[in-house]
mmCIF file of C-alpha atoms in Angstrom:
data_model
loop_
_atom_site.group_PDB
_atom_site.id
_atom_site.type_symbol
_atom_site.label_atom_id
_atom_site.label_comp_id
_atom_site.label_asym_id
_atom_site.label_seq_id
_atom_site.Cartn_x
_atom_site.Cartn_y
_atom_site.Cartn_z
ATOM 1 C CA UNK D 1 -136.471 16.904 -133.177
ATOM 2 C CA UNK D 2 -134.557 16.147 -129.743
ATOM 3 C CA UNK D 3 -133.752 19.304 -127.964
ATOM 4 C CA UNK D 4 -130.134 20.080 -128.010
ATOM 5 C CA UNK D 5 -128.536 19.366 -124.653
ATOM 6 C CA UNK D 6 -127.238 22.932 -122.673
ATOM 7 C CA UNK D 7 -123.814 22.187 -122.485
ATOM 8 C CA UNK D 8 -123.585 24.320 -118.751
ATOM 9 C CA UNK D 9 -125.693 21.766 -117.324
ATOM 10 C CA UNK D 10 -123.245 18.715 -118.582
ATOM 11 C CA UNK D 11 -121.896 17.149 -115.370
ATOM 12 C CA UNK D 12 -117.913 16.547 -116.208
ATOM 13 C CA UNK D 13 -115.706 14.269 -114.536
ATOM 14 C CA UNK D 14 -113.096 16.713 -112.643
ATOM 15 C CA UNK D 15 -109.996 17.091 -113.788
ATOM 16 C CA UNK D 16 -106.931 15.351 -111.778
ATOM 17 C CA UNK D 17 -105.153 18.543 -109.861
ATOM 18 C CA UNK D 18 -101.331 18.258 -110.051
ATOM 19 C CA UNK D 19 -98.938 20.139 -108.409
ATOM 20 C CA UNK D 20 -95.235 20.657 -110.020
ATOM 21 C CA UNK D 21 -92.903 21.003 -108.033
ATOM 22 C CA UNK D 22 -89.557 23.133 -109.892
ATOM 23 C CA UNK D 23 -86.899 26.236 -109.443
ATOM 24 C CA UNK D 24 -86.321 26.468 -113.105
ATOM 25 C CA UNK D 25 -88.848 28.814 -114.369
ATOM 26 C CA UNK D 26 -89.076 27.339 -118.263
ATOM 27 C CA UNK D 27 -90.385 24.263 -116.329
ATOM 28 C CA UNK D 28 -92.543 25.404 -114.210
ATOM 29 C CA UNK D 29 -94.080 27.926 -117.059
ATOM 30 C CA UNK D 30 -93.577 25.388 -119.985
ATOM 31 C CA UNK D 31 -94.340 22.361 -118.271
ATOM 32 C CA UNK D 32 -97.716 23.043 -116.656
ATOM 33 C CA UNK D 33 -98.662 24.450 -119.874
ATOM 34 C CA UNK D 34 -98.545 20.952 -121.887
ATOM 35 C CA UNK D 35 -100.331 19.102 -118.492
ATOM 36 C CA UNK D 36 -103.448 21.643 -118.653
ATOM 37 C CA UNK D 37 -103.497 21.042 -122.520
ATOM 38 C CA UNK D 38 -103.182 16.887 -121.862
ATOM 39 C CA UNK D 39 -106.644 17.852 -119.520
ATOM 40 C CA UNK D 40 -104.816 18.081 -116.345
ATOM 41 C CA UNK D 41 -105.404 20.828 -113.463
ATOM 42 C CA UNK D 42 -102.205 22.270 -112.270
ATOM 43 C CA UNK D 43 -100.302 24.513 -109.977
ATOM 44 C CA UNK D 44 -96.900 25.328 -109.612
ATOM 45 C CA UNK D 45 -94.255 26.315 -107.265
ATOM 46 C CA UNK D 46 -90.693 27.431 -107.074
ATOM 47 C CA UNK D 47 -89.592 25.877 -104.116
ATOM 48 C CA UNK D 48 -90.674 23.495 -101.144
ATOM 49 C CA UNK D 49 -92.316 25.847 -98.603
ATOM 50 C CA UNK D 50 -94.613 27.157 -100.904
ATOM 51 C CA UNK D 51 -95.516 23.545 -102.325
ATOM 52 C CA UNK D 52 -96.107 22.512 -99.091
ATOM 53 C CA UNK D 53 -98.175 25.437 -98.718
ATOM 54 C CA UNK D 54 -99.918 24.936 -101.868
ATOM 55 C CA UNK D 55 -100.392 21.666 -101.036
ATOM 56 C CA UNK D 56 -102.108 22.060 -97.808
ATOM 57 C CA UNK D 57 -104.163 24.472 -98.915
ATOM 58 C CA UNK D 58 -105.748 22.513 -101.941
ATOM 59 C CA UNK D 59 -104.332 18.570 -101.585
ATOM 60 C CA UNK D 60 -102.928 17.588 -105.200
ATOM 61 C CA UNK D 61 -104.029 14.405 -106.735
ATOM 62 C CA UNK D 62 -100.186 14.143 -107.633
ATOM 63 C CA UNK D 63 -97.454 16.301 -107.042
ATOM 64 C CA UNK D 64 -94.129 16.203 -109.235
ATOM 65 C CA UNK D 65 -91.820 16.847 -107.451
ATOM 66 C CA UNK D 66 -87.551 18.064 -108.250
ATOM 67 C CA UNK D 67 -85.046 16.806 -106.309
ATOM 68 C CA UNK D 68 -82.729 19.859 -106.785
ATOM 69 C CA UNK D 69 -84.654 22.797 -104.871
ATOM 70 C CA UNK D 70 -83.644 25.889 -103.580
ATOM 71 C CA UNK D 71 -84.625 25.367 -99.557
ATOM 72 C CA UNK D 72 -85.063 22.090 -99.315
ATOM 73 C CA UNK D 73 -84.273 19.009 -101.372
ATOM 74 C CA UNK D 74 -87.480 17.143 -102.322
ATOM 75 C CA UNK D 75 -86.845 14.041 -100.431
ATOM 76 C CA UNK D 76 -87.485 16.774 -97.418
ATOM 77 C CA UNK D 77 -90.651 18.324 -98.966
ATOM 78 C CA UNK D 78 -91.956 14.432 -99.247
ATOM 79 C CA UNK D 79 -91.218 13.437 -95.539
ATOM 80 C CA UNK D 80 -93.540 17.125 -94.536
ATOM 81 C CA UNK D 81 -95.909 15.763 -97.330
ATOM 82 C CA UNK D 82 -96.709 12.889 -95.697
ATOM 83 C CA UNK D 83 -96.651 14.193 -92.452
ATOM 84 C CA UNK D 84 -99.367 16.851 -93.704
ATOM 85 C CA UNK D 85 -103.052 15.625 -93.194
ATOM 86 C CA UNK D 86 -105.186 14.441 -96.051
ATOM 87 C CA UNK D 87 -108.268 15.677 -97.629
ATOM 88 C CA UNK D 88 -110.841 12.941 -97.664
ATOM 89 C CA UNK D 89 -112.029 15.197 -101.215
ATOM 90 C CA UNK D 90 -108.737 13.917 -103.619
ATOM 91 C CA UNK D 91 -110.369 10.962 -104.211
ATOM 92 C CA UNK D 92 -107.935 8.169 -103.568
ATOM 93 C CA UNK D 93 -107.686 9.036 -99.489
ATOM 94 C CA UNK D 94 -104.051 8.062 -97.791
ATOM 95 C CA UNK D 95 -100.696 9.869 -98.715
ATOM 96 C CA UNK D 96 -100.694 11.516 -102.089
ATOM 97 C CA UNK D 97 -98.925 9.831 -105.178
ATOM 98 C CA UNK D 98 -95.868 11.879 -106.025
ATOM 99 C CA UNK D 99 -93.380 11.525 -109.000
ATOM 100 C CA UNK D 100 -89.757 12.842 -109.229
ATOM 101 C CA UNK D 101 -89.115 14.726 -111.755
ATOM 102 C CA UNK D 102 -85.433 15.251 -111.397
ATOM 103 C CA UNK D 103 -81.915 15.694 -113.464
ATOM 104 C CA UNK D 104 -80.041 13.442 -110.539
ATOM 105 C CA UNK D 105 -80.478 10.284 -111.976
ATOM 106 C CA UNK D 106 -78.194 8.386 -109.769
ATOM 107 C CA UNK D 107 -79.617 4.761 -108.349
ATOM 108 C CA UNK D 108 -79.167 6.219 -104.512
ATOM 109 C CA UNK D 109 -81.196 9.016 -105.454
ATOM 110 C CA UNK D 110 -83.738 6.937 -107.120
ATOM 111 C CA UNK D 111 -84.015 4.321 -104.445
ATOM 112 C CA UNK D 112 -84.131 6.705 -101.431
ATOM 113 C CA UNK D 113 -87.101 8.569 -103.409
ATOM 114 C CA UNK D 114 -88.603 5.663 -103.781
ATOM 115 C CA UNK D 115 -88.163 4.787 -100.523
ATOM 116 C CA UNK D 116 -89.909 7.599 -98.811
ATOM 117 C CA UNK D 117 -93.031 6.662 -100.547
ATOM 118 C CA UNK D 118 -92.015 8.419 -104.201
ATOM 119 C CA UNK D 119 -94.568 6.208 -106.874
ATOM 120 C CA UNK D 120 -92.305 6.963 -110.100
ATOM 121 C CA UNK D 121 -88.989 8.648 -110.907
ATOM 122 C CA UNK D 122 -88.293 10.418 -113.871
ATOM 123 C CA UNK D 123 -85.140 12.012 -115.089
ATOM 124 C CA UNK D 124 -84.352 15.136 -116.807
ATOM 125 C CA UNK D 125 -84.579 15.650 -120.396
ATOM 126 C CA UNK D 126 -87.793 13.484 -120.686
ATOM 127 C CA UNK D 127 -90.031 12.986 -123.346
ATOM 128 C CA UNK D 128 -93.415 14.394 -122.543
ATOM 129 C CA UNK D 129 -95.496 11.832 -123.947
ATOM 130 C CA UNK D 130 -94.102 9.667 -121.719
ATOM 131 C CA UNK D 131 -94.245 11.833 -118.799
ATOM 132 C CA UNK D 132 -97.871 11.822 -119.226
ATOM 133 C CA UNK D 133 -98.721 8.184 -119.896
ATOM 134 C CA UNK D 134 -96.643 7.890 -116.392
ATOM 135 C CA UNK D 135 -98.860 10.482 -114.472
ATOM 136 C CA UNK D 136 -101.785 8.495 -115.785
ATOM 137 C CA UNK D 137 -100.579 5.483 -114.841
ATOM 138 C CA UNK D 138 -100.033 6.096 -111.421
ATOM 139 C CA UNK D 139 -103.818 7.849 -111.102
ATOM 140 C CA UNK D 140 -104.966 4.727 -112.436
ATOM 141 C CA UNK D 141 -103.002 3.134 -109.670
ATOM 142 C CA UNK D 142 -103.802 5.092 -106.571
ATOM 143 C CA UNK D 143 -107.581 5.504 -107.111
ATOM 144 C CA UNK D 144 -108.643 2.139 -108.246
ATOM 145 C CA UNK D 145 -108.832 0.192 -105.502
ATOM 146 C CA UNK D 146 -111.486 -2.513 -105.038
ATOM 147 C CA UNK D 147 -113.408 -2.231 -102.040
ATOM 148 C CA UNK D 148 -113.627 -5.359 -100.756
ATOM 149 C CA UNK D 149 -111.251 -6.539 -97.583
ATOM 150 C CA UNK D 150 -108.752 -8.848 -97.353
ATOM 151 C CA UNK D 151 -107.048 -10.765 -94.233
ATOM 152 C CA UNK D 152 -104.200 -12.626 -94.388
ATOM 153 C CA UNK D 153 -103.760 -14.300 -90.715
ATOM 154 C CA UNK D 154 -103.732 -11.020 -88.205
ATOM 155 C CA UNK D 155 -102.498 -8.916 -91.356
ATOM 156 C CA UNK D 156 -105.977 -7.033 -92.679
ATOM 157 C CA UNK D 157 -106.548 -4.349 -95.948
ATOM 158 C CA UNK D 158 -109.458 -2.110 -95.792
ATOM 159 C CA UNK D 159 -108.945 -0.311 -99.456
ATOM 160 C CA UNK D 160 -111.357 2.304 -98.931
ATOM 161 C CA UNK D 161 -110.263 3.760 -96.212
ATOM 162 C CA UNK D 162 -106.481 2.839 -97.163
ATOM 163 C CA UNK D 163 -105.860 1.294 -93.512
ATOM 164 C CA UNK D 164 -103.677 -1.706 -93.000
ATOM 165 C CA UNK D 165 -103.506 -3.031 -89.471
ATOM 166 C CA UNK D 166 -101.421 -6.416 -88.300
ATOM 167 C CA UNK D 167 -102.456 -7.804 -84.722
ATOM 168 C CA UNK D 168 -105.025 -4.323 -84.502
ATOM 169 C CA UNK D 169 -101.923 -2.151 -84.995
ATOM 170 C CA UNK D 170 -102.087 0.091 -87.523
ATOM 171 C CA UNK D 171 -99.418 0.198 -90.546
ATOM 172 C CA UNK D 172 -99.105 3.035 -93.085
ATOM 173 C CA UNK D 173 -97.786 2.450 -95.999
ATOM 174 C CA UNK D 174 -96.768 4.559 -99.249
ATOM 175 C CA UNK D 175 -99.771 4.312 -101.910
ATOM 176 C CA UNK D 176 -97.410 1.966 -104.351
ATOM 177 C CA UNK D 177 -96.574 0.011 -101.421
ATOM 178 C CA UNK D 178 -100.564 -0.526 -100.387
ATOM 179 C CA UNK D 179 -100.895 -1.939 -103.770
ATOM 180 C CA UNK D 180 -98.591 -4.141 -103.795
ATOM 181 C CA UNK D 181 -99.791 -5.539 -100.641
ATOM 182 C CA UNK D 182 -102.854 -5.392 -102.192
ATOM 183 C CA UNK D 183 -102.162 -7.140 -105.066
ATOM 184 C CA UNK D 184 -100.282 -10.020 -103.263
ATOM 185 C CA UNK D 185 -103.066 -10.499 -100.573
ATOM 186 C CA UNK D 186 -105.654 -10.763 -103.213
ATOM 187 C CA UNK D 187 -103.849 -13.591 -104.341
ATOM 188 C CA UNK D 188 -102.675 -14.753 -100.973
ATOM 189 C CA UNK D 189 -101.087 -18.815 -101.426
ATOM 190 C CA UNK D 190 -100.137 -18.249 -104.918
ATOM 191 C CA UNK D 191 -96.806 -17.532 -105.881
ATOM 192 C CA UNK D 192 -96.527 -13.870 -107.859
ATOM 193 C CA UNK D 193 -93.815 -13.801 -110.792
ATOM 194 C CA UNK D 194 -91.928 -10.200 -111.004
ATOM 195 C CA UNK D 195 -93.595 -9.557 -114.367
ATOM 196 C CA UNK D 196 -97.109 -10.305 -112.964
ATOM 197 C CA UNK D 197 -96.551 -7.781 -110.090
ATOM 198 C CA UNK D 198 -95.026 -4.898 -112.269
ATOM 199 C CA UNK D 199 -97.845 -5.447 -114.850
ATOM 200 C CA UNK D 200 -100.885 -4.990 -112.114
ATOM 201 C CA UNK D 201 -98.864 -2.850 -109.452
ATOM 202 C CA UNK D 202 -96.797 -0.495 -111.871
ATOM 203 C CA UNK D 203 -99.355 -1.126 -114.997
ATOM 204 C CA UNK D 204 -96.192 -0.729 -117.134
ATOM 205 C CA UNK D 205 -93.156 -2.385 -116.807
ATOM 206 C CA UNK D 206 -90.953 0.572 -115.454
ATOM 207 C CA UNK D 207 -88.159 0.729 -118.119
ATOM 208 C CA UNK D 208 -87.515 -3.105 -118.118
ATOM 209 C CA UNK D 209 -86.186 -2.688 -114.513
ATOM 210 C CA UNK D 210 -87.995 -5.623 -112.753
ATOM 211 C CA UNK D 211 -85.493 -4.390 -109.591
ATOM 212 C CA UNK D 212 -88.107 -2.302 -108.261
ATOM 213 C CA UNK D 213 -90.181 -5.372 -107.028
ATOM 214 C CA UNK D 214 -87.457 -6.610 -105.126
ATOM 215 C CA UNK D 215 -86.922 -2.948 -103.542
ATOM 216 C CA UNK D 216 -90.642 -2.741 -103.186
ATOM 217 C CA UNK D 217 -90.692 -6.377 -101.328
ATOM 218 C CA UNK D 218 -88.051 -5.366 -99.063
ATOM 219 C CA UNK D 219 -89.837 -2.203 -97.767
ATOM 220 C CA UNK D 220 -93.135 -4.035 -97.243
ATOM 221 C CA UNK D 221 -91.301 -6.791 -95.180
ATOM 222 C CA UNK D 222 -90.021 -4.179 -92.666
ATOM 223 C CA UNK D 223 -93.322 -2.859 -91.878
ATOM 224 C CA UNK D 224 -95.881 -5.617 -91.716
ATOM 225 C CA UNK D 225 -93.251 -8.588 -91.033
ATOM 226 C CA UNK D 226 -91.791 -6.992 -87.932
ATOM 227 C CA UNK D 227 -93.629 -9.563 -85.910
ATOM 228 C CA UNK D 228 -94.037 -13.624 -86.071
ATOM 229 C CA UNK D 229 -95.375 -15.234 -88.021
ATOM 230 C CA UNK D 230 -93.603 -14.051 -91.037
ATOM 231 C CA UNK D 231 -96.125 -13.546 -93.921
ATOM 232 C CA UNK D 232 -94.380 -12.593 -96.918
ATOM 233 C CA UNK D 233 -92.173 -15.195 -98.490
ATOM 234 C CA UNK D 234 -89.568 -15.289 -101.254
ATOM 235 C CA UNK D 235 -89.942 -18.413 -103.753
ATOM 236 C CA UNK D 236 -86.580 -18.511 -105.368
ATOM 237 C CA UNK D 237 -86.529 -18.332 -109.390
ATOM 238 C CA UNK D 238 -90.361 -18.255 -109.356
ATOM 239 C CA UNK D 239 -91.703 -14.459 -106.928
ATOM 240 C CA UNK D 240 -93.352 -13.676 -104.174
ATOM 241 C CA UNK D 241 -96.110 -15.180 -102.116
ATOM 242 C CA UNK D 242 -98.061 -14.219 -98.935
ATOM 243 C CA UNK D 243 -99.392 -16.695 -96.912
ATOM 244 C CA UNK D 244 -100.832 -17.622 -93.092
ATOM 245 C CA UNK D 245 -98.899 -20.024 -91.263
ATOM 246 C CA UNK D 246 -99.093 -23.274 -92.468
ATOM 247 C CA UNK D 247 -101.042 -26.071 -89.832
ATOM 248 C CA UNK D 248 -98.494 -28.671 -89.007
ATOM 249 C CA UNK D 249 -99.968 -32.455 -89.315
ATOM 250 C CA UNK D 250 -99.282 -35.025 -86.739
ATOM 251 C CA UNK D 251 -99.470 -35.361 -83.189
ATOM 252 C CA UNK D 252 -99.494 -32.520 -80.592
#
């Protein structure tokens, strides 16, 4: 008969550490409650100092994150986020993934969240099944990068250390917006529908809202399209494409 395996010397895969971000103390007693249950690590803090504090101190693999905080509104605790420097131990390396968890559900909000690097936006009541297949997704996201390079002209991808560089400058760019990039460089010359970009960048369609692509596109063009040639190009009524310059034929 096999001998029974000692269950204290069963290596695990470590739990994903998530930090919640909330001044309403049902959620933050409630809330982490169902995420440790789901098989998630978590902390929680009342307002921004001490998340950035919390966060510093032990680097979340995500942090969600309320708009609506007692010191600082969260689109402020996200700029200090990303200014803060990353532990190479999370696991995905870069800035870390961050989901707002908010009652404001106005589009300005959404889009200026999303626009300082925010992955996902959720509003308030929310169903918590949902909540969670949305945290998953966006682990799934940020820590499955392939490793091989890509270059596009002067534009190159290193995925593991998350470093994107255009002429030898560096770029950074939010995680969602590195896979996006990503995505579209790993299919550099072929033209990307909407739906094909929300189903491998998102990995869900985000509510039906194929918007975010466009919002998504525009960010990406101000950062690595700030020089000639451009590289990322709109094909109207079909997606996006990115693309070298083309060789022109005929005489010199």
């Amino acid at each position: 008969m096999a001998e029974a395996t000692d269950p204290r010397h069963t290596a695990a895969a470590p739990r994903p550490h998530l930090l919640v971000v909330d001044d309403e103390p049902t959620v933050r007693e409630l809330l982490p409650a169902a995420l440790r249950y789901a098989g998630f690590d978590v902390d929680a803090a009342a307002n921004g100092l001490e998340a950035l504090d919390m966060a510093a101190r032990q680097p979340p693999d995500l942090v969600l994150l309320d708009i609506m905080l007692p010191d600082m509104d969260g689109f402020e605790v996200i700029r200090r986020l990303r200014a803060q420097p990353r532990s190479s131990g999370t696991g995905h390396g870069g800035a870390v993934p961050v989901l707002f968890l908010t009652a404001r559900d106005a589009a300005a909000d959404k889009v200026n969240g999303l626009r300082l690097g925010g992955d996902d936006y959720v509003t308030k009541p929310f169903d918590l099944e949902e909540l969670i297949a949305r945290i998953q997704a966006v682990l799934r996201r940020t820590k499955g990068e392939p490793p091989a390079s890509l270059v596009v002209a002067d534009l190159e991808l290193e995925p593991e250390g998350h470093l994107v560089t255009r002429a030898g400058e560096q770029i950074r760019l939010s995680p969602t917006e590195f896979r996006l990039l990503h995505f579209l460089m790993a299919n550099a010359g072929r033209t990307m529908s909407k739906g094909q970009i929300l189903e491998n960048v998102w990995a869900y369609d985000f509510g039906g809202d194929p918007s975010i692509v466009d919002t998504y596109i525009s960010y990406l063009r101000r950062k690595i399209d700030r020089v000639e040639p451009k590289l990322l190009h709109t094909v109207h009524g079909v997606g996006y494409v990115i693309r070298g310059p083309r060789k022109r034929g005929g005489r010199p």
